[in-house]
Amino acid sequence: MSPVFPMLTVLSMFYYMCLRRRARTATRGEMNSRRAIESNTRALPINVEIVQYAKEVLDFSSHYGSENSMSYTMWNLAGIPNVYPSSGDFTQTAVFRTYGTWWDHCPSARLPFQRTPPTFCSQDYVELAFEEPVYPTAVQILETYHPGAVVRILACSANPYSQNPPAEVRWEILWSEAPTKVNGPQARQFTPCIKQINFPTNLIRLEVNSSLLDYYTELDAVVLHGVKERPVLSLKTAMIDMNDIDEDEDEEKYGCGMDTLNKQFSIVTLREWPTNGYFDKLPYELIQLILSHLTVPDLCRLAQTCKLLYQHCCDPLQYIHLSLQPYWARINDTSLEYLQSRCTLIQWLNLSWTGNRGAISVSGFSRFLKVCGSELVRLELSCGHFLNETCLEVITEMCPNLQELNLSSCDKIPPQAFNHIAKVGNLKRLILYRTKVEQTALLSILNFCSELQHLSLGSCVMIEDYDLIASMMGAKCKKLRSLDLWRCKNITESGIAELASGCQLLEELDLGWCPTLQSSTGCFTNLARKLPNLQKLFLTANRSVCDTDIEELAANCTHLRQLDILGTRMVSPASLRKLLESCKDLSLLDVSFCSQIDNRVVLELNASFPNVFIKKSFTQ
């Protein structure tokens, strides 16, 4: 065959792909907001624009505030601005739980999942409902302190106020960008250029990544601009951009439609190829190693090329560690069914953020675990609102080797369901942040799960007596290394004494916003003397912390790396200097709103200890 014919075939395929891309763009009326298409494209002004603030906060992954308050909570995003255009730290704003990379450098930090697509960097989210469904023309985010955390904006086809839920819920990315460092903490109105979509929406989701921020980002309000009728686009020219071809692939890889991913999962027919190329000459293990660097959609696409690679891409060894969180909008019962045969050896599974609004059913989740749960060691289910008591019962029955369980913000699980967790005797990590776990169930868990090393009970508001819980920890959980008691309302010096005496391996302790602890009882000095391995200690918003406590930490906890004493009135610059001189590994010191530590003192300490990030927040 003449060499010209393959070249003509390639050119024909290229021309067809260009025409297909251009036709699809014109038909769907979508404009790419991140890549410039050099065409005179303009929307015809046939609609009056509607401007509306968020009516309601429907869901979120975390917040700094309390479940029983409005201060620093996501609920502050509903309605008109409370603070903007002012800058500073204000309680009337919405604040997520973490910032920076400090949480990645403490004893409780978890190993990341591999194969995360480069376009997915979200750490938290919040979903907002608006009164009127519109075709979005703009989304404005009013950021009042340390802006720059928002990395993705999505729109949903489901109307949260409709009496008839749709058969399929579709999410569309309006805008996305990698995390960026914004110079200065001042307020700003962030209005990114969004893509047009082909359905009206009144449900907007913001996803954030705060890893580059020097402090907590604060959001005040979100404004949705849109029109009731779908805009008509006029295309005068149609210059072809090579980037259009790449975007077509990106959309299939990372778009939010369920059909595409499920079709990739379900591929059973292969193209006929005469040979497998040079792959026949490579060792099986080497091919497996190469493929281990591909994302899940890429694996599914590669499986369509030849029989050899199909076998490799469907090998259960490729799915030992599997994170489906980046594809949360596309995962449903069908996805799990297609993955079952590939996940029989799975050990780490991340289903965080998935399955909401009916995408995953209890029966679908149960069927998957019955086939794939026997080898599971780590199970991430953060914000899984489909979970109920039956799901927890299936987890305890089908996952006998489970060591790590994350139920963070699974606030739909009924209190009595947590009793089942006590059956998982090998648990080493349990995250119950913002759940409805009650005291009886938690006591049972602590009694039977004596191998626990990491426990998070932050914002668990239904526990009546934290002293009793702390006593049980001290008696049963001798291997505990990290404990999060963020915003527990009733622990006292008695519980702290029991905890410090029994859990002397503790390296991380979060007692932020625990108002019943008073330095005058000696509870903090007792901690410092009993827990010499402490690396992270948060005493946030405890106004009673004093120089004696800081000096005891300096004398006994020389491995300390992170200390938060925000809000104390009793700590002097002299005691802080002693601490910094003694704790050579200290990297984070939060002295925001400490009345004796002004900006001059912070500058002096920064000059003397340049390796320590000393944070001093402000309000204007």
CSV table of N, CA, C and O in Angstrom, one decimal, residues 83-126:
chain,number,residue,atom,x,y,z
A,83,VAL,N,-20.9,41.5,55.5
A,83,VAL,CA,-19.6,42.2,55.8
A,83,VAL,C,-19.1,43.0,54.6
A,83,VAL,O,-18.7,44.1,54.7
A,84,TYR,N,-19.2,42.4,53.4
A,84,TYR,CA,-18.6,43.0,52.2
A,84,TYR,C,-19.1,44.5,52.0
A,84,TYR,O,-20.3,44.7,52.2
A,85,PRO,N,-18.3,45.4,51.7
A,85,PRO,CA,-16.9,45.3,51.2
A,85,PRO,C,-15.8,45.5,52.3
A,85,PRO,O,-14.7,45.7,51.9
A,86,SER,N,-16.2,45.3,53.5
A,86,SER,CA,-15.1,45.4,54.6
A,86,SER,C,-14.2,44.2,54.5
A,86,SER,O,-14.6,43.1,54.0
A,87,SER,N,-13.0,44.3,55.0
A,87,SER,CA,-12.0,43.2,55.0
A,87,SER,C,-11.7,42.9,56.5
A,87,SER,O,-11.8,43.7,57.4
A,88,GLY,N,-11.3,41.6,56.7
A,88,GLY,CA,-10.9,41.2,58.0
A,88,GLY,C,-11.6,39.9,58.5
A,88,GLY,O,-12.4,39.3,57.7
A,89,ASP,N,-11.4,39.6,59.7
A,89,ASP,CA,-11.9,38.4,60.3
A,89,ASP,C,-13.3,38.7,61.0
A,89,ASP,O,-13.3,39.4,62.0
A,90,PHE,N,-14.4,38.2,60.4
A,90,PHE,CA,-15.7,38.5,61.0
A,90,PHE,C,-16.5,37.2,61.2
A,90,PHE,O,-16.5,36.3,60.3
A,91,THR,N,-17.2,37.2,62.3
A,91,THR,CA,-17.9,36.0,62.6
A,91,THR,C,-19.1,35.8,61.7
A,91,THR,O,-19.7,34.6,61.6
A,92,GLN,N,-19.6,36.8,61.0
A,92,GLN,CA,-20.8,36.7,60.2
A,92,GLN,C,-20.5,36.1,58.8
A,92,GLN,O,-21.4,36.1,58.0
A,93,THR,N,-19.3,35.6,58.6
A,93,THR,CA,-19.0,35.0,57.3
A,93,THR,C,-18.9,33.5,57.3
A,93,THR,O,-19.0,32.9,58.4
A,94,ALA,N,-18.8,32.9,56.2
A,94,ALA,CA,-18.7,31.4,56.0
A,94,ALA,C,-17.2,31.1,56.0
A,94,ALA,O,-16.5,31.6,55.2
A,95,VAL,N,-16.8,30.1,56.8
A,95,VAL,CA,-15.4,29.7,57.0
A,95,VAL,C,-15.3,28.2,57.0
A,95,VAL,O,-16.0,27.6,57.7
A,96,PHE,N,-14.4,27.7,56.1
A,96,PHE,CA,-14.2,26.2,56.2
A,96,PHE,C,-13.2,25.8,57.3
A,96,PHE,O,-12.6,26.7,57.9
A,97,ARG,N,-13.1,24.6,57.5
A,97,ARG,CA,-12.4,24.1,58.7
A,97,ARG,C,-10.9,24.2,58.7
A,97,ARG,O,-10.3,24.4,59.7
A,98,THR,N,-10.3,24.1,57.5
A,98,THR,CA,-8.8,24.1,57.4
A,98,THR,C,-8.3,25.2,56.5
A,98,THR,O,-9.1,25.8,55.7
A,99,TYR,N,-7.0,25.4,56.5
A,99,TYR,CA,-6.3,26.2,55.6
A,99,TYR,C,-4.9,25.8,55.5
A,99,TYR,O,-4.4,25.1,56.4
A,100,GLY,N,-4.2,26.2,54.5
A,100,GLY,CA,-2.8,25.9,54.4
A,100,GLY,C,-2.5,24.4,54.2
A,100,GLY,O,-3.3,23.6,53.9
A,101,THR,N,-1.2,24.1,54.6
A,101,THR,CA,-0.8,22.7,54.5
A,101,THR,C,-0.5,22.1,55.9
A,101,THR,O,0.0,21.0,56.0
A,102,TRP,N,-1.0,22.8,56.9
A,102,TRP,CA,-0.6,22.4,58.3
A,102,TRP,C,-1.3,21.1,58.6
A,102,TRP,O,-0.7,20.2,59.3
A,103,TRP,N,-2.4,20.8,58.1
A,103,TRP,CA,-3.1,19.6,58.4
A,103,TRP,C,-2.5,18.4,57.7
A,103,TRP,O,-2.8,17.2,58.0
A,104,ASP,N,-1.7,18.6,56.7
A,104,ASP,CA,-1.0,17.6,56.0
A,104,ASP,C,0.4,17.2,56.7
A,104,ASP,O,1.0,16.3,56.3
A,105,HIS,N,0.7,18.0,57.7
A,105,HIS,CA,2.0,17.7,58.4
A,105,HIS,C,1.8,17.5,59.9
A,105,HIS,O,2.5,18.1,60.7
A,106,CYS,N,0.8,16.7,60.3
A,106,CYS,CA,0.6,16.4,61.7
A,106,CYS,C,0.3,14.9,61.8
A,106,CYS,O,0.1,14.2,60.8
A,107,PRO,N,0.4,14.4,63.0
A,107,PRO,CA,0.3,12.9,63.1
A,107,PRO,C,-1.0,12.3,62.6
A,107,PRO,O,-1.0,11.1,62.2
A,108,SER,N,-2.1,13.0,62.5
A,108,SER,CA,-3.3,12.5,62.0
A,108,SER,C,-3.4,12.5,60.5
A,108,SER,O,-4.4,12.1,59.9
A,109,ALA,N,-2.4,13.1,59.8
A,109,ALA,CA,-2.5,13.2,58.3
A,109,ALA,C,-2.6,11.9,57.7
A,109,ALA,O,-2.0,10.9,58.1
A,110,ARG,N,-3.5,11.8,56.7
A,110,ARG,CA,-3.7,10.5,55.9
A,110,ARG,C,-2.9,10.5,54.6
A,110,ARG,O,-2.7,11.6,54.0
A,111,LEU,N,-2.5,9.3,54.2
A,111,LEU,CA,-1.8,9.2,52.9
A,111,LEU,C,-2.7,9.5,51.8
A,111,LEU,O,-3.9,9.1,51.8
A,112,PRO,N,-2.3,10.2,50.8
A,112,PRO,CA,-3.2,10.6,49.7
A,112,PRO,C,-3.4,9.4,48.7
A,112,PRO,O,-2.5,8.5,48.7
A,113,PHE,N,-4.5,9.4,48.0
A,113,PHE,CA,-4.8,8.4,47.0
A,113,PHE,C,-4.0,8.8,45.8
A,113,PHE,O,-3.9,10.0,45.4
A,114,GLN,N,-3.4,7.8,45.1
A,114,GLN,CA,-2.8,8.0,43.8
A,114,GLN,C,-3.8,8.1,42.7
A,114,GLN,O,-5.0,7.9,42.9
A,115,ARG,N,-3.4,8.4,41.5
A,115,ARG,CA,-4.2,8.5,40.3
A,115,ARG,C,-5.3,9.6,40.4
A,115,ARG,O,-6.3,9.5,39.7
A,116,THR,N,-5.1,10.6,41.2
A,116,THR,CA,-6.0,11.7,41.2
A,116,THR,C,-5.8,12.5,40.0
A,116,THR,O,-4.6,12.9,39.8
A,117,PRO,N,-6.8,12.8,39.2
A,117,PRO,CA,-6.6,13.6,38.0
A,117,PRO,C,-6.1,15.0,38.3
A,117,PRO,O,-6.4,15.5,39.3
A,118,PRO,N,-5.2,15.5,37.5
A,118,PRO,CA,-4.6,16.8,37.8
A,118,PRO,C,-5.6,18.0,37.8
A,118,PRO,O,-5.3,19.0,38.5
A,119,THR,N,-6.8,17.8,37.2
A,119,THR,CA,-7.8,18.8,37.2
A,119,THR,C,-8.6,18.8,38.5
A,119,THR,O,-9.4,19.8,38.7
A,120,PHE,N,-8.4,17.8,39.4
A,120,PHE,CA,-9.2,17.8,40.6
A,120,PHE,C,-8.3,18.1,41.8
A,120,PHE,O,-7.4,17.4,42.1
A,121,CYS,N,-8.6,19.3,42.4
A,121,CYS,CA,-7.8,19.7,43.6
A,121,CYS,C,-8.7,20.1,44.7
A,121,CYS,O,-8.2,20.7,45.7
A,122,SER,N,-10.0,19.9,44.6
A,122,SER,CA,-11.0,20.4,45.6
A,122,SER,C,-10.8,19.7,46.9
A,122,SER,O,-10.6,18.5,47.0
A,123,GLN,N,-10.9,20.5,48.0
A,123,GLN,CA,-10.8,20.0,49.4
A,123,GLN,C,-12.1,20.1,50.2
A,123,GLN,O,-12.4,19.3,51.0
A,124,ASP,N,-12.9,21.1,49.8
A,124,ASP,CA,-14.1,21.3,50.5
A,124,ASP,C,-15.2,21.8,49.5
A,124,ASP,O,-14.8,22.2,48.4
A,125,TYR,N,-16.4,21.8,49.9
A,125,TYR,CA,-17.5,22.3,49.0
A,125,TYR,C,-18.6,22.9,49.8
A,125,TYR,O,-18.8,22.6,51.0
A,126,VAL,N,-19.4,23.7,49.1
A,126,VAL,CA,-20.7,24.2,49.7
A,126,VAL,C,-21.7,24.3,48.5
A,126,VAL,O,-21.3,24.7,47.4
